[in-house]
Tab-separated table of C-alpha atoms in Angstrom:
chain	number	residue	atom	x	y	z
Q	1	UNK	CA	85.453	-14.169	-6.805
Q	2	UNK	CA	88.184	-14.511	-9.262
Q	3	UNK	CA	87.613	-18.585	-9.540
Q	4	UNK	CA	83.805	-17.311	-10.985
Q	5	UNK	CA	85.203	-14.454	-13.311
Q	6	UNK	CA	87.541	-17.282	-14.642
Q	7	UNK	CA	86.814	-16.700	-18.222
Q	8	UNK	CA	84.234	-14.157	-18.012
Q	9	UNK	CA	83.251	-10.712	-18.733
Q	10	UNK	CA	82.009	-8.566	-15.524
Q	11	UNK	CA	80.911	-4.858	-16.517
Q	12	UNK	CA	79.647	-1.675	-14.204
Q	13	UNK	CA	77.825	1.212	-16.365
Q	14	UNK	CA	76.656	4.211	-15.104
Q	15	UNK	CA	77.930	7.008	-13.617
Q	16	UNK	CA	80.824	8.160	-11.252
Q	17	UNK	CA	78.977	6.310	-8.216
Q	18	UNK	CA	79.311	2.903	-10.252
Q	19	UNK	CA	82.665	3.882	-11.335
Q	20	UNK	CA	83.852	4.004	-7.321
Q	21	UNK	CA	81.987	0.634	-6.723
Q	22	UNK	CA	83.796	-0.310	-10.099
Q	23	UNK	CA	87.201	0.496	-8.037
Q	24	UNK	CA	86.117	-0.646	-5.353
Q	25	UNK	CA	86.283	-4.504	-6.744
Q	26	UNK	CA	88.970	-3.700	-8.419
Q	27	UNK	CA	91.356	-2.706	-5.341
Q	28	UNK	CA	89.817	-5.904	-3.557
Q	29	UNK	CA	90.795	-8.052	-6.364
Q	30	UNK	CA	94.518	-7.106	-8.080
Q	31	UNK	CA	96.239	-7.052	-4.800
Q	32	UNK	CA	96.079	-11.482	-5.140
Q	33	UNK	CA	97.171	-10.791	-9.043
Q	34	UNK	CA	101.134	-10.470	-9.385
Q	35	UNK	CA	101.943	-7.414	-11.148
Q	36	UNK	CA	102.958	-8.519	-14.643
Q	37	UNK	CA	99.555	-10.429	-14.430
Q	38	UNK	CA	97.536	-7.717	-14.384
Q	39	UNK	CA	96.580	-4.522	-16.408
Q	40	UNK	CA	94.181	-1.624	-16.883
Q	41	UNK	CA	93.575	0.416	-20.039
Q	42	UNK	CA	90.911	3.042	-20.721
Q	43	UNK	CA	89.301	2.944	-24.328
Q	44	UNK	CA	86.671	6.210	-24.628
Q	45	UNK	CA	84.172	5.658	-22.061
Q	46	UNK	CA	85.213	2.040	-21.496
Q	47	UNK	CA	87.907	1.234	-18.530
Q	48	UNK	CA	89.528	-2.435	-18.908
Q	49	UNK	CA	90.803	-3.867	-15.963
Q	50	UNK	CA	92.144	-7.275	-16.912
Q	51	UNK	CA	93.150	-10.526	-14.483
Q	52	UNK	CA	95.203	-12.317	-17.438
Q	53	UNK	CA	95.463	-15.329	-16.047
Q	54	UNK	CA	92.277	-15.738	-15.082
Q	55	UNK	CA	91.241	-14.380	-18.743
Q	56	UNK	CA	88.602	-12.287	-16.852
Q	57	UNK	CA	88.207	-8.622	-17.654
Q	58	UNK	CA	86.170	-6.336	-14.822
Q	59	UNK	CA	85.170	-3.339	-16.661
Q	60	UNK	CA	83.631	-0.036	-16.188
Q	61	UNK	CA	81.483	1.920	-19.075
Q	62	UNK	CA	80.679	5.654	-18.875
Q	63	UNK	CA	76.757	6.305	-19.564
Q	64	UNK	CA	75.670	8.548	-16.270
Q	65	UNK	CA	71.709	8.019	-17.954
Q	66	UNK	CA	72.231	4.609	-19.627
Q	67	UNK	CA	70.189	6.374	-22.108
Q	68	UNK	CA	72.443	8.227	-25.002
Q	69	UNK	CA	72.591	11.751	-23.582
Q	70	UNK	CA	74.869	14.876	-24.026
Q	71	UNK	CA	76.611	13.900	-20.864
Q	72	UNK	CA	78.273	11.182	-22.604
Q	73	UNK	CA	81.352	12.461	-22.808
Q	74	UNK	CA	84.002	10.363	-19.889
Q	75	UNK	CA	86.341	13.467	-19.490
Q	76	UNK	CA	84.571	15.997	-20.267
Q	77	UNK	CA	80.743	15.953	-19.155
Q	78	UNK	CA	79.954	19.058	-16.715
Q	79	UNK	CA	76.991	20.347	-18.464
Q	80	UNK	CA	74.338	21.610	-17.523
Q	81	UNK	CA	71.454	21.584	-19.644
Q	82	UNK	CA	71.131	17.956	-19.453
Q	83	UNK	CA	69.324	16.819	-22.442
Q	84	UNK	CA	68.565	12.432	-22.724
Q	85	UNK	CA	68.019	10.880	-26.099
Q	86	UNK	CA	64.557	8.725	-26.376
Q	87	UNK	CA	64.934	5.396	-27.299
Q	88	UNK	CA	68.492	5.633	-27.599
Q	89	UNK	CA	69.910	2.235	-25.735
Q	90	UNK	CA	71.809	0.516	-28.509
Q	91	UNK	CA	74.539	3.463	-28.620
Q	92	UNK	CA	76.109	2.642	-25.907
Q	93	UNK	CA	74.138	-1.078	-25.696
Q	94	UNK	CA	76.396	-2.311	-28.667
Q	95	UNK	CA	79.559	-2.198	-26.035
Q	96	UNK	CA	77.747	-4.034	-23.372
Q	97	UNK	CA	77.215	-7.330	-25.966
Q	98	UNK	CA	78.840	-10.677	-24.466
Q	99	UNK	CA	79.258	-9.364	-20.712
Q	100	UNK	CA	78.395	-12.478	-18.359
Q	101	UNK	CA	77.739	-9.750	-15.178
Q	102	UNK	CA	76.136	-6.718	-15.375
Q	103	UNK	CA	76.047	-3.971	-12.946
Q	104	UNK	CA	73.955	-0.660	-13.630
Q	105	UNK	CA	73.209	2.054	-11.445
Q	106	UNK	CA	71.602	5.837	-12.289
Q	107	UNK	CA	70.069	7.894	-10.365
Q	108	UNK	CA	72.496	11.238	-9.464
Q	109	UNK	CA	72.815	12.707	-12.829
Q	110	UNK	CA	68.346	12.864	-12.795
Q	111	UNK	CA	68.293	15.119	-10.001
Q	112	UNK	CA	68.488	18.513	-11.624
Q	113	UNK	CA	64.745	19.653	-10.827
Q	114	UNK	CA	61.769	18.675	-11.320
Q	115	UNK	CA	61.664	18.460	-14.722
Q	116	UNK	CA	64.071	16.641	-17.500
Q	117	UNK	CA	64.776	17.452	-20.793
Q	118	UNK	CA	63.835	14.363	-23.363
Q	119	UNK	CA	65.225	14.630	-27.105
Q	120	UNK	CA	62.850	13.003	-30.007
Q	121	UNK	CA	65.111	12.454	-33.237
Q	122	UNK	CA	69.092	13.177	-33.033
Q	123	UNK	CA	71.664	15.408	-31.732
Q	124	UNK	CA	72.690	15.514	-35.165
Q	125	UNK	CA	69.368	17.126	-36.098
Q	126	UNK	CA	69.198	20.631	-36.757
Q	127	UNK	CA	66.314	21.359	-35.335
Q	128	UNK	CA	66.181	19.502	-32.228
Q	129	UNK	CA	62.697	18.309	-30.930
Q	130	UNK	CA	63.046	18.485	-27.409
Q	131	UNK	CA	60.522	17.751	-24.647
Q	132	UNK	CA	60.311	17.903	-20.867
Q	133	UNK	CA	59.047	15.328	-18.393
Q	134	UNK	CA	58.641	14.631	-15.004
Q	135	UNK	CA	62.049	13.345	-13.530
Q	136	UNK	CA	60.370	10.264	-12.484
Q	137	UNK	CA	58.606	9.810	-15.954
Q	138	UNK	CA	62.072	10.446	-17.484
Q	139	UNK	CA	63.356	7.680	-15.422
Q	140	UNK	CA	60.606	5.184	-15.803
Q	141	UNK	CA	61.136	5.410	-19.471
Q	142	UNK	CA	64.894	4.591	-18.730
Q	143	UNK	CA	64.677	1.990	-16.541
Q	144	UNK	CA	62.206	0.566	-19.329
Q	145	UNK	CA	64.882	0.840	-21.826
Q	146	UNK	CA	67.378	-1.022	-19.999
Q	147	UNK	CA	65.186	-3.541	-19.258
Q	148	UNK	CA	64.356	-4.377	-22.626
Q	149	UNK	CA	67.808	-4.037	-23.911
Q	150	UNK	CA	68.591	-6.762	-21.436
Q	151	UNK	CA	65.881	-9.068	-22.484
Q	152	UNK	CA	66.955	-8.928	-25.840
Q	153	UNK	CA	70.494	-8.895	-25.394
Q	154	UNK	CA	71.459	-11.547	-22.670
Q	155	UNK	CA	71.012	-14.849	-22.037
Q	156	UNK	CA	69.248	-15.594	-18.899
Q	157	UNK	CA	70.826	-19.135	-18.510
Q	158	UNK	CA	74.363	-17.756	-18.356
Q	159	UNK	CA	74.053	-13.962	-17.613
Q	160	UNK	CA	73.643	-12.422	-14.002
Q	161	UNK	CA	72.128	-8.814	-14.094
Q	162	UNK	CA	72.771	-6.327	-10.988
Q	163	UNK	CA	70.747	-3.021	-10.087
Q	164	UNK	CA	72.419	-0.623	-7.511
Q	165	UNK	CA	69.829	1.702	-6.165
Q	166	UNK	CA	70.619	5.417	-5.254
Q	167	UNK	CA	73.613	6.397	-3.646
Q	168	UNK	CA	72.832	9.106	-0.826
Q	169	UNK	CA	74.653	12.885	-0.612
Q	170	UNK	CA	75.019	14.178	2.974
Q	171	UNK	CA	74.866	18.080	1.284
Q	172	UNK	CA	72.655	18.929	4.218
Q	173	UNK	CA	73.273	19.109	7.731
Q	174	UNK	CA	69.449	19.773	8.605
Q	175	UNK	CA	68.669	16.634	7.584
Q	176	UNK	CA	70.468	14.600	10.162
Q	177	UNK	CA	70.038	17.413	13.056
Q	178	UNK	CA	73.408	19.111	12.918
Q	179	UNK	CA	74.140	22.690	12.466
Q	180	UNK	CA	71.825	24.466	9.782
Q	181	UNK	CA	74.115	24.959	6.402
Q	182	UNK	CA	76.701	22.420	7.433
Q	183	UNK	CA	77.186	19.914	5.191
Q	184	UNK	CA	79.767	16.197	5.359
Q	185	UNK	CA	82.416	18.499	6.130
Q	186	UNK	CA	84.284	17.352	9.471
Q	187	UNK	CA	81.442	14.220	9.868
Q	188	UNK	CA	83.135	11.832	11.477
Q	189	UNK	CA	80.791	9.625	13.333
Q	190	UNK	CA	77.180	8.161	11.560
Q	191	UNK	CA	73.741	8.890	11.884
Q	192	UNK	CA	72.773	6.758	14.327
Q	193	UNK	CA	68.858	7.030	13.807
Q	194	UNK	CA	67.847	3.431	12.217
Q	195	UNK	CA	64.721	5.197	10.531
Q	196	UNK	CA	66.748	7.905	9.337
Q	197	UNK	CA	65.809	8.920	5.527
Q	198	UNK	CA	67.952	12.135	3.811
Q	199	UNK	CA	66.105	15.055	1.641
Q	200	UNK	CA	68.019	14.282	-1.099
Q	201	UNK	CA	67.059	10.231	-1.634
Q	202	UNK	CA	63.819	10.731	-3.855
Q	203	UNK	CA	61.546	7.776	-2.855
Q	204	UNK	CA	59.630	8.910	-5.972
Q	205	UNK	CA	62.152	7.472	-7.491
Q	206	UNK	CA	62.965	4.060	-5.837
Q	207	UNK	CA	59.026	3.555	-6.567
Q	208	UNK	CA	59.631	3.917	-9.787
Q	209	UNK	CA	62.276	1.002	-9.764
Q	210	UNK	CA	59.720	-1.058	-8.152
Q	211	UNK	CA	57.242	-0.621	-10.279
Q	212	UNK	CA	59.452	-1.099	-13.386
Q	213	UNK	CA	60.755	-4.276	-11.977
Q	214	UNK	CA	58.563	-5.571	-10.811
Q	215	UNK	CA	56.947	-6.119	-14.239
Q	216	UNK	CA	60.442	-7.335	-15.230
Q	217	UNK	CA	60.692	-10.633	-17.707
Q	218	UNK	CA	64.267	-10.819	-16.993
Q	219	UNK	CA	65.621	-11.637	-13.500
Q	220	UNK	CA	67.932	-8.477	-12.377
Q	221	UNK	CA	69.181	-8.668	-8.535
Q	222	UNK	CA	67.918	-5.164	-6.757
Q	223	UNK	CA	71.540	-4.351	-4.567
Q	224	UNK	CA	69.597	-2.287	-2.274
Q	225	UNK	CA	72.447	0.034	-1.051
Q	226	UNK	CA	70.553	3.051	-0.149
Q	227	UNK	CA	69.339	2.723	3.645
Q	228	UNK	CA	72.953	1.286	4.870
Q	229	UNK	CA	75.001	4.318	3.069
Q	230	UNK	CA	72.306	6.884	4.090
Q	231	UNK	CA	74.221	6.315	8.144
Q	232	UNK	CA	77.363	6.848	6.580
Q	233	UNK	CA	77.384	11.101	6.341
Q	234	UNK	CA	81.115	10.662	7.944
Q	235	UNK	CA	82.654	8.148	4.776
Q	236	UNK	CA	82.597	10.826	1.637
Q	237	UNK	CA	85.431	12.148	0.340
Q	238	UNK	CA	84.765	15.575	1.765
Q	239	UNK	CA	88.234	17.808	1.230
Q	240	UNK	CA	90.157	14.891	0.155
Q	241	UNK	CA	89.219	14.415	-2.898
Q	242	UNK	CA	91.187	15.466	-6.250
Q	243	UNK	CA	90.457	18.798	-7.282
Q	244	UNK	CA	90.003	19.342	-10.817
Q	245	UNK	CA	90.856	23.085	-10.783
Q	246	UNK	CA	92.700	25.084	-8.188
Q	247	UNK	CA	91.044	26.596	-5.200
Q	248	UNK	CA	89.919	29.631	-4.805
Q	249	UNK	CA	91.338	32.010	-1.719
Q	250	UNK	CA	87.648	31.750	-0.539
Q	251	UNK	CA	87.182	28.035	-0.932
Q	252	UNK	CA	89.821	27.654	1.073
Q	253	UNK	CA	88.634	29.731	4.323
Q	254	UNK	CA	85.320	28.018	4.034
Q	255	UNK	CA	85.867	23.915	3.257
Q	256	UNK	CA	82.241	23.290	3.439
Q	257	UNK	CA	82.416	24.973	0.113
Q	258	UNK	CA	83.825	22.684	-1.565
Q	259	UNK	CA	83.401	19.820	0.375
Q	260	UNK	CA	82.253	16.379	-1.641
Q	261	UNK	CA	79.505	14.755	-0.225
Q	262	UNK	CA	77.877	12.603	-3.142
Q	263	UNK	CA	81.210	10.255	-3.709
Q	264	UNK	CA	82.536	8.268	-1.253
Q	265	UNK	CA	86.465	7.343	0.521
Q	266	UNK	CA	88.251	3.884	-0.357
Q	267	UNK	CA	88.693	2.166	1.266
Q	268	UNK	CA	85.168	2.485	2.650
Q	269	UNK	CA	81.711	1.946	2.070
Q	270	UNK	CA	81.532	1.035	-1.418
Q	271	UNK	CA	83.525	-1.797	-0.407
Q	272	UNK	CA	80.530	-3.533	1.266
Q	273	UNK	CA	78.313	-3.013	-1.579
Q	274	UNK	CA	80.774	-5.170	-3.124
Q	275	UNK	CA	80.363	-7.590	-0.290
Q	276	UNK	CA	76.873	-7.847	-0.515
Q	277	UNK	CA	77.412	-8.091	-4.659
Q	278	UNK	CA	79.215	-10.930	-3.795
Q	279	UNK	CA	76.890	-12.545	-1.683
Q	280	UNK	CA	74.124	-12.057	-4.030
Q	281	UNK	CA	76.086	-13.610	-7.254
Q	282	UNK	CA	76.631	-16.480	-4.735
Q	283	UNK	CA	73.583	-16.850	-3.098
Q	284	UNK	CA	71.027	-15.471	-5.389
């Protein structure tokens, strides 16, 4: 892997999901780097991690909606009127420029209803011009955005483009059969149902992608991760996770609370959507 990154540019954007696939690569990589060889530096929304004598940079890029969006912020983006800019690519686009391997992914920060909030014109603009849409509508014009910005933008002779479908939550215990308001909390063994499907994937959605590809001019590999991670309601992060604010009394007597069961443990599954990454720049 580092032999093919000799050189080049590799780049995740998205959201937090892309960020632990982005680490994920990362931790599988720098262990065969000595340590004054290496180094990581966060810029804004832009993480650097750099193999210097390979002069090959892996990279991660904060935009949870591609699409500029008042969510943009990497620190500091818990908000929840989400509101996405129309049209808006080239904001964060302009970072992307000269990457030789692209990986997107979007699909969590979508799910906040049924409906999503689409700004015509600026956030600078006064009077803001805001309309809603149909999630998947919202998303279709997204996906259609990206697309386009990677038509124009990269070179399919020398460029490889990636996709990562959704990445399952395990928020509900129904779903699988267990006890009614459980959620990953405690999971420790997978759903061993080959046709199982989770409430929260919207296949809405992953239609959408189809469709949208489909019509695609540029080649971009579909990593189809979602069936294989939708077994795994036992490899989340659950309790273990950092907590960005201290637990409450009542948290604490009740872990399913607070339990995390959108990201995921590494070492762990994120590291075979790596594997199969690999295969696929290999093998395409």
């Amino acid at each position: 892997m580092l032999e093919t990154l000799r050189g080049k540019r590799m780049m995740f954007v998205g959201d937090s999901l892309n960020r632990g696939q982005y680490v994920s690569m990362v931790c599988l990589l720098h262990k065969l780097i000595p340590e004054d060889g290496k180094s990581m530096e966060t810029f804004d929304s832009l993480t650097v991690f750099t193999a210097k004598e390979y002069n090959a940079t892996i990279e991660f890029y904060w935009a949870p909606f591609i699409l500029e969006s008042n969510s943009d912020n990497a620190v500091i983006h818990r908000v929840s009127d989400r509101i996405v800019r129309k049209g808006s690519i080239n904001k964060h686009g302009k970072h992307w420029k000269g990457v030789d391997i692209m990986v997107f992914n979007t699909y969590l920060w979508w799910m906040t209803g049924l409906k999503m909030k689409i700004l015509r014109g600026s956030f600078d603009d006064e009077a803001k011009d805001i309309m809603e849409l149909s999630t998947e509508d919202a998303y279709r014009m997204a996906m259609r955005s990206m697309l386009r910005w990677v038509r124009i933008n990269m070179d399919r002779k020398k460029t490889r483009v990636f996709f990562t479908s959704m990445s399952p939550t395990h928020a509900k215990s129904g779903d699988w059969g267990g006890v009614p308001g459980r959620n990953c909390y405690n999971e420790t063994r997978m759903i061993e149902d080959p046709n199982y499907w989770g409430s929260d994937s919207r296949k809405s959605i992953m239609e959408v992608i189809g469709d949208v590809f489909r019509k695609s001019k540029f080649p971009v590999t579909f990593l189809n991760i979602t069936q294989l991670s939708l077994y795994r309601k036992d490899a989340h992060t659950s309790i273990y996770k950092k907590q960005w604010s201290p637990l409450t009394p009542e948290q604490i007597a009740n872990p399913v609370s607070y339990a995390d069961c959108t990201h995921w443990c590494l070492p762990g599954l994120q590291d075979t959507w790596n594997e199969l990454l690999f295969a696929k720049l290999f093998y395409p």
